[in-house]
Amino acid sequence: MDTQLQYINGERRTGGSEELHHIINPATGEDVATGYYANVEDVEDAVRAARDAFPGWAGTSPGERSEIMQRWSAILDARQAELASLESTNGGKAVKLATGFDIPGVVDNVSFFAAAARNLEGKAQAEYSPEHTSSIRREPIGVVGSIAPWNYPLQMAAWKVLPAIAAGNTIVFKPSELTPLTSLIFAETATEAGLPDGVFNVVTGEGADVGNAIITHSEVDMVSFTGSTRVGKQIGAAAAGTVKKVHLELGGKAPFVVFDDADIEAAARGAVAGNLINAGQDCTAATRAYVHSSKFEEFTGRVKELMEQVTIGPVDQTDTDLGSLISQAHRENVIGIVDRAREAGATVVTGGKIPDDSPEAGAYYAPTLITGAAQDSEIVQQEVFGPVLVALPFDTDDEALKLANDTPFGLAASAWTTNVYRAQRASREIQAGCVWINDHIPIISEMPHGGYKASGFGKDMSQYSLDEYTNIKHVISEIEPTAHKEWHDLVFTMD
Ligand code: NAD
């Protein structure tokens, strides 16, 4: 069956690639849908549609854009249960998380950007020079080409698409080839809400061909990308060829610093939830716990206990805590990293295997706690993107903060302490786009998300994300008509 996998110029349609593609539920190995990916001609059509729609959309008032987005939010709200179920089956994600986190988050994002569209700010118009009045125009950039990963398919679509269109851009969006289904509904519901055809187009397929065709297209003005640091580097380099603005949200390896005055029960619970969210496939997941040596045994003992209580099961059951990884291939990566850590002398305190009672055809992996790994080892330095927490002891605050900053990444971090000065120091010195104090994971539509260092640059969500998708233009007008302006004499004294 052909589930039409493209959405171009306000219409769902089939893709031009030759092979029928299977979209699989990784928790069962069964097909969720089949269809054809886009080919280069489909990308051409989508870019043309976005280009043609741009002048009209850029010319709408913020109020008009906001009204459409308010309607869109209501339509999505009414379809939350259906979207959560599809997100769960397509990604092998526990339906509890899709229902309580992924989908309501998206509805809230749409409603936030409906309001934010009307609130683009700039420096006040004024006479900053005695002869001139200056004003700022915030203008959309044009056609945005946007590419997203599979871990939170609809949320990642929302984070890319919403600020772009709220600011008056049009977009060609490519979801991950593994999880395209909710993005297509996202685009359809936008049309239903009144978004003009061509403003939001979805093309699906692999990164190397469909993704590459978007980012190298001469009619695409900006590229916004969420995904791995490896692909982000390639995208930055490719976009440089046509001098496109680039916005990169990349990988993470979040530290979780537990000082000796922390509430250890709260920290242990926070570490387990912060690590296991989305089966650990979260760019901000707690992955490196640095724990004061006086509390190390207590903390790791409690984390082990809690990890062993997690319910693993079919993702459509509402009491399942931990779903599947995204694919068998990705599970092989996770197995490989944990095995190499074990071979290098680390201790697997719990997990480190395929869970005994997990659904057989699924790509499940047990909650895993590792101690005794070296700071410079692969498992501490590189993303695992699975339910794997590494715990390491420290003795001084200086050491803890140094270790927290000692990876290439800088996306998110947390500090656990009851001492306000320690909390302030940690939030100041940890190099990351978000530092939680006594919590780890919560995100908020009004507040920015984005990285430092190899985690990329640019912000998603919040008013700050609108800056990414607007050009700032200075308009400077003479106040009184004057043919002989004083500054001309600096160049040439005219009679
Ligand atoms: P990925 O980098 O492999 O793929 C991301 C997207 O890029 C996919 O749509 C893919 O098809 C496309 N792509 C791949 N190669 C391409 C190319 N050469 N040209 C154009 N497009 C290409 O990432 P993934 O495995 O889908 O997702 C996991 C990664 O995403 C992790 O590294 C995670 O940390 C990161 N992530 C980051 C954030 C953030 O906000 N910083 C959020 C979620 C996920």
PDB file of C-alpha atoms in Angstrom, residues 110-276:
ATOM      1  CA  VAL A 110       1.953  25.939  18.409  1.00  0.00           C
ATOM      2  CA  SER A 111      -0.052  28.014  20.819  1.00  0.00           C
ATOM      3  CA  PHE A 112       3.114  29.768  22.075  1.00  0.00           C
ATOM      4  CA  PHE A 113       4.242  30.680  18.540  1.00  0.00           C
ATOM      5  CA  ALA A 114       0.738  31.880  17.667  1.00  0.00           C
ATOM      6  CA  ALA A 115       1.285  34.515  20.358  1.00  0.00           C
ATOM      7  CA  ALA A 116       4.999  35.065  19.717  1.00  0.00           C
ATOM      8  CA  ALA A 117       4.308  35.836  16.020  1.00  0.00           C
ATOM      9  CA  ARG A 118       2.739  39.104  17.202  1.00  0.00           C
ATOM     10  CA  ASN A 119       5.604  40.025  19.445  1.00  0.00           C
ATOM     11  CA  LEU A 120       8.702  40.513  17.292  1.00  0.00           C
ATOM     12  CA  GLU A 121      10.800  43.135  19.018  1.00  0.00           C
ATOM     13  CA  GLY A 122      13.623  45.470  18.078  1.00  0.00           C
ATOM     14  CA  LYS A 123      15.343  48.676  19.120  1.00  0.00           C
ATOM     15  CA  ALA A 124      12.937  51.626  19.300  1.00  0.00           C
ATOM     16  CA  GLN A 125      12.743  53.903  16.272  1.00  0.00           C
ATOM     17  CA  ALA A 126      14.610  57.118  17.186  1.00  0.00           C
ATOM     18  CA  GLU A 127      17.048  59.855  16.102  1.00  0.00           C
ATOM     19  CA  TYR A 128      20.337  58.224  17.084  1.00  0.00           C
ATOM     20  CA  SER A 129      22.059  60.771  14.812  1.00  0.00           C
ATOM     21  CA  PRO A 130      20.776  64.394  14.764  1.00  0.00           C
ATOM     22  CA  GLU A 131      20.120  64.219  11.005  1.00  0.00           C
ATOM     23  CA  HIS A 132      18.475  60.819  10.786  1.00  0.00           C
ATOM     24  CA  THR A 133      15.664  58.688  12.041  1.00  0.00           C
ATOM     25  CA  SER A 134      16.579  55.005  12.428  1.00  0.00           C
ATOM     26  CA  SER A 135      14.208  52.106  12.565  1.00  0.00           C
ATOM     27  CA  ILE A 136      14.539  48.330  12.588  1.00  0.00           C
ATOM     28  CA  ARG A 137      12.652  46.013  10.275  1.00  0.00           C
ATOM     29  CA  ARG A 138      12.499  42.313  11.123  1.00  0.00           C
ATOM     30  CA  GLU A 139      12.086  40.472   7.860  1.00  0.00           C
ATOM     31  CA  PRO A 140      11.673  36.768   7.112  1.00  0.00           C
ATOM     32  CA  ILE A 141      14.698  35.160   5.498  1.00  0.00           C
ATOM     33  CA  GLY A 142      12.884  33.342   2.679  1.00  0.00           C
ATOM     34  CA  VAL A 143      12.703  29.620   2.027  1.00  0.00           C
ATOM     35  CA  VAL A 144      13.989  27.571   4.950  1.00  0.00           C
ATOM     36  CA  GLY A 145      15.230  24.023   4.371  1.00  0.00           C
ATOM     37  CA  SER A 146      14.906  22.071   7.574  1.00  0.00           C
ATOM     38  CA  ILE A 147      16.005  18.582   8.573  1.00  0.00           C
ATOM     39  CA  ALA A 148      15.119  16.706  11.754  1.00  0.00           C
ATOM     40  CA  PRO A 149      15.955  13.481  13.636  1.00  0.00           C
ATOM     41  CA  TRP A 150      13.792  10.535  14.732  1.00  0.00           C
ATOM     42  CA  ASN A 151      13.833  10.750  18.515  1.00  0.00           C
ATOM     43  CA  TYR A 152      10.906  13.166  19.014  1.00  0.00           C
ATOM     44  CA  PRO A 153       9.564  13.321  15.446  1.00  0.00           C
ATOM     45  CA  LEU A 154       6.658  15.727  15.904  1.00  0.00           C
ATOM     46  CA  GLN A 155       8.348  17.876  18.535  1.00  0.00           C
ATOM     47  CA  MET A 156      11.413  18.292  16.367  1.00  0.00           C
ATOM     48  CA  ALA A 157       9.177  19.228  13.419  1.00  0.00           C
ATOM     49  CA  ALA A 158       7.408  21.773  15.615  1.00  0.00           C
ATOM     50  CA  TRP A 159      10.651  23.324  16.856  1.00  0.00           C
ATOM     51  CA  LYS A 160      11.889  23.805  13.298  1.00  0.00           C
ATOM     52  CA  VAL A 161       8.681  24.734  11.492  1.00  0.00           C
ATOM     53  CA  LEU A 162       6.852  26.985  13.955  1.00  0.00           C
ATOM     54  CA  PRO A 163       9.316  29.857  14.449  1.00  0.00           C
ATOM     55  CA  ALA A 164      10.107  29.820  10.725  1.00  0.00           C
ATOM     56  CA  ILE A 165       6.526  30.307   9.614  1.00  0.00           C
ATOM     57  CA  ALA A 166       5.564  32.546  12.559  1.00  0.00           C
ATOM     58  CA  ALA A 167       8.235  34.944  11.279  1.00  0.00           C
ATOM     59  CA  GLY A 168       6.869  34.838   7.706  1.00  0.00           C
ATOM     60  CA  ASN A 169       9.192  32.288   6.071  1.00  0.00           C
ATOM     61  CA  THR A 170       8.133  29.291   4.034  1.00  0.00           C
ATOM     62  CA  ILE A 171       9.655  25.875   4.627  1.00  0.00           C
ATOM     63  CA  VAL A 172      10.669  22.583   3.081  1.00  0.00           C
ATOM     64  CA  PHE A 173      10.915  20.143   5.954  1.00  0.00           C
ATOM     65  CA  LYS A 174      12.480  16.696   5.922  1.00  0.00           C
ATOM     66  CA  PRO A 175      11.736  14.450   8.904  1.00  0.00           C
ATOM     67  CA  SER A 176      13.896  11.433   9.589  1.00  0.00           C
ATOM     68  CA  GLU A 177      13.337   8.677   7.039  1.00  0.00           C
ATOM     69  CA  LEU A 178      12.501   6.404  10.004  1.00  0.00           C
ATOM     70  CA  THR A 179       9.702   8.542  11.473  1.00  0.00           C
ATOM     71  CA  PRO A 180       7.913  10.649   8.845  1.00  0.00           C
ATOM     72  CA  LEU A 181       4.281   9.932   9.730  1.00  0.00           C
ATOM     73  CA  THR A 182       3.286  12.556  12.291  1.00  0.00           C
ATOM     74  CA  SER A 183       5.066  15.347  10.371  1.00  0.00           C
ATOM     75  CA  LEU A 184       2.782  14.681   7.406  1.00  0.00           C
ATOM     76  CA  ILE A 185      -0.285  15.065   9.611  1.00  0.00           C
ATOM     77  CA  PHE A 186       1.290  18.204  11.092  1.00  0.00           C
ATOM     78  CA  ALA A 187       1.399  19.742   7.603  1.00  0.00           C
ATOM     79  CA  GLU A 188      -2.110  18.569   6.701  1.00  0.00           C
ATOM     80  CA  THR A 189      -3.579  20.086   9.855  1.00  0.00           C
ATOM     81  CA  ALA A 190      -1.808  23.375   9.094  1.00  0.00           C
ATOM     82  CA  THR A 191      -3.621  23.512   5.747  1.00  0.00           C
ATOM     83  CA  GLU A 192      -6.880  22.700   7.511  1.00  0.00           C
ATOM     84  CA  ALA A 193      -6.237  25.647   9.841  1.00  0.00           C
ATOM     85  CA  GLY A 194      -5.862  27.965   6.845  1.00  0.00           C
ATOM     86  CA  LEU A 195      -2.115  27.978   6.155  1.00  0.00           C
ATOM     87  CA  PRO A 196      -1.726  28.850   2.462  1.00  0.00           C
ATOM     88  CA  ASP A 197      -0.509  26.091   0.127  1.00  0.00           C
ATOM     89  CA  GLY A 198       3.254  25.939  -0.266  1.00  0.00           C
ATOM     90  CA  VAL A 199       4.106  27.568   3.073  1.00  0.00           C
ATOM     91  CA  PHE A 200       4.854  24.242   4.794  1.00  0.00           C
ATOM     92  CA  ASN A 201       6.018  21.345   2.625  1.00  0.00           C
ATOM     93  CA  VAL A 202       7.245  17.938   3.773  1.00  0.00           C
ATOM     94  CA  VAL A 203       9.544  15.742   1.721  1.00  0.00           C
ATOM     95  CA  THR A 204      10.668  12.404   3.070  1.00  0.00           C
ATOM     96  CA  GLY A 205      13.660  10.214   2.384  1.00  0.00           C
ATOM     97  CA  GLU A 206      17.290   9.590   3.244  1.00  0.00           C
ATOM     98  CA  GLY A 207      19.663  12.365   4.207  1.00  0.00           C
ATOM     99  CA  ALA A 208      22.304  11.668   1.612  1.00  0.00           C
ATOM    100  CA  ASP A 209      19.948  12.305  -1.326  1.00  0.00           C
ATOM    101  CA  VAL A 210      16.742  14.104  -0.249  1.00  0.00           C
ATOM    102  CA  GLY A 211      18.426  15.976   2.631  1.00  0.00           C
ATOM    103  CA  ASN A 212      21.387  16.905   0.519  1.00  0.00           C
ATOM    104  CA  ALA A 213      19.159  18.138  -2.317  1.00  0.00           C
ATOM    105  CA  ILE A 214      17.495  20.532   0.140  1.00  0.00           C
ATOM    106  CA  ILE A 215      20.618  21.939   1.751  1.00  0.00           C
ATOM    107  CA  THR A 216      22.478  22.523  -1.500  1.00  0.00           C
ATOM    108  CA  HIS A 217      19.504  24.028  -3.369  1.00  0.00           C
ATOM    109  CA  SER A 218      20.228  27.529  -4.653  1.00  0.00           C
ATOM    110  CA  GLU A 219      16.651  28.682  -3.895  1.00  0.00           C
ATOM    111  CA  VAL A 220      16.859  27.669  -0.228  1.00  0.00           C
ATOM    112  CA  ASP A 221      17.989  30.655   1.846  1.00  0.00           C
ATOM    113  CA  MET A 222      18.579  29.044   5.219  1.00  0.00           C
ATOM    114  CA  VAL A 223      19.188  25.589   6.627  1.00  0.00           C
ATOM    115  CA  SER A 224      18.022  24.605  10.078  1.00  0.00           C
ATOM    116  CA  PHE A 225      19.072  21.194  11.275  1.00  0.00           C
ATOM    117  CA  THR A 226      18.602  19.021  14.331  1.00  0.00           C
ATOM    118  CA  GLY A 227      20.596  15.817  14.466  1.00  0.00           C
ATOM    119  CA  SER A 228      24.016  14.403  15.168  1.00  0.00           C
ATOM    120  CA  THR A 229      27.174  16.477  15.355  1.00  0.00           C
ATOM    121  CA  ARG A 230      28.685  14.312  12.598  1.00  0.00           C
ATOM    122  CA  VAL A 231      25.933  15.185  10.095  1.00  0.00           C
ATOM    123  CA  GLY A 232      25.727  18.773  11.394  1.00  0.00           C
ATOM    124  CA  LYS A 233      29.341  19.339  10.357  1.00  0.00           C
ATOM    125  CA  GLN A 234      28.579  18.028   6.854  1.00  0.00           C
ATOM    126  CA  ILE A 235      25.517  20.247   6.609  1.00  0.00           C
ATOM    127  CA  GLY A 236      27.435  23.342   7.713  1.00  0.00           C
ATOM    128  CA  ALA A 237      30.086  22.643   5.099  1.00  0.00           C
ATOM    129  CA  ALA A 238      27.562  21.958   2.319  1.00  0.00           C
ATOM    130  CA  ALA A 239      25.511  25.076   3.126  1.00  0.00           C
ATOM    131  CA  ALA A 240      28.650  27.214   2.945  1.00  0.00           C
ATOM    132  CA  GLY A 241      28.771  26.547  -0.813  1.00  0.00           C
ATOM    133  CA  THR A 242      25.737  28.771  -1.362  1.00  0.00           C
ATOM    134  CA  VAL A 243      26.298  31.000   1.752  1.00  0.00           C
ATOM    135  CA  LYS A 244      23.151  29.984   3.537  1.00  0.00           C
ATOM    136  CA  LYS A 245      22.389  30.931   7.087  1.00  0.00           C
ATOM    137  CA  VAL A 246      22.787  27.785   9.207  1.00  0.00           C
ATOM    138  CA  HIS A 247      21.143  26.831  12.481  1.00  0.00           C
ATOM    139  CA  LEU A 248      22.475  23.623  14.062  1.00  0.00           C
ATOM    140  CA  GLU A 249      21.053  21.731  17.052  1.00  0.00           C
ATOM    141  CA  LEU A 250      23.401  18.799  17.538  1.00  0.00           C
ATOM    142  CA  GLY A 251      24.367  16.033  19.939  1.00  0.00           C
ATOM    143  CA  GLY A 252      24.715  16.130  23.701  1.00  0.00           C
ATOM    144  CA  LYS A 253      26.329  14.288  26.596  1.00  0.00           C
ATOM    145  CA  ALA A 254      24.743  15.953  29.592  1.00  0.00           C
ATOM    146  CA  PRO A 255      26.558  15.881  32.931  1.00  0.00           C
ATOM    147  CA  PHE A 256      24.569  15.378  36.124  1.00  0.00           C
ATOM    148  CA  VAL A 257      26.577  16.726  39.067  1.00  0.00           C
ATOM    149  CA  VAL A 258      25.633  15.551  42.557  1.00  0.00           C
ATOM    150  CA  PHE A 259      27.324  17.563  45.315  1.00  0.00           C
ATOM    151  CA  ASP A 260      27.727  16.180  48.824  1.00  0.00           C
ATOM    152  CA  ASP A 261      24.894  18.325  50.219  1.00  0.00           C
ATOM    153  CA  ALA A 262      22.377  17.088  47.612  1.00  0.00           C
ATOM    154  CA  ASP A 263      19.179  15.252  48.474  1.00  0.00           C
ATOM    155  CA  ILE A 264      20.417  11.843  47.295  1.00  0.00           C
ATOM    156  CA  GLU A 265      16.937  10.312  46.958  1.00  0.00           C
ATOM    157  CA  ALA A 266      15.880  13.212  44.715  1.00  0.00           C
ATOM    158  CA  ALA A 267      19.104  12.967  42.719  1.00  0.00           C
ATOM    159  CA  ALA A 268      18.802   9.214  42.209  1.00  0.00           C
ATOM    160  CA  ARG A 269      15.203   9.510  41.018  1.00  0.00           C
ATOM    161  CA  GLY A 270      16.167  12.454  38.818  1.00  0.00           C
ATOM    162  CA  ALA A 271      19.051  10.514  37.285  1.00  0.00           C
ATOM    163  CA  VAL A 272      16.915   7.487  36.457  1.00  0.00           C
ATOM    164  CA  ALA A 273      14.110   9.534  34.886  1.00  0.00           C
ATOM    165  CA  GLY A 274      16.567  11.922  33.221  1.00  0.00           C
ATOM    166  CA  ASN A 275      18.513   9.038  31.746  1.00  0.00           C
ATOM    167  CA  LEU A 276      15.711   6.693  30.714  1.00  0.00           C
TER     168      LEU A 276
END
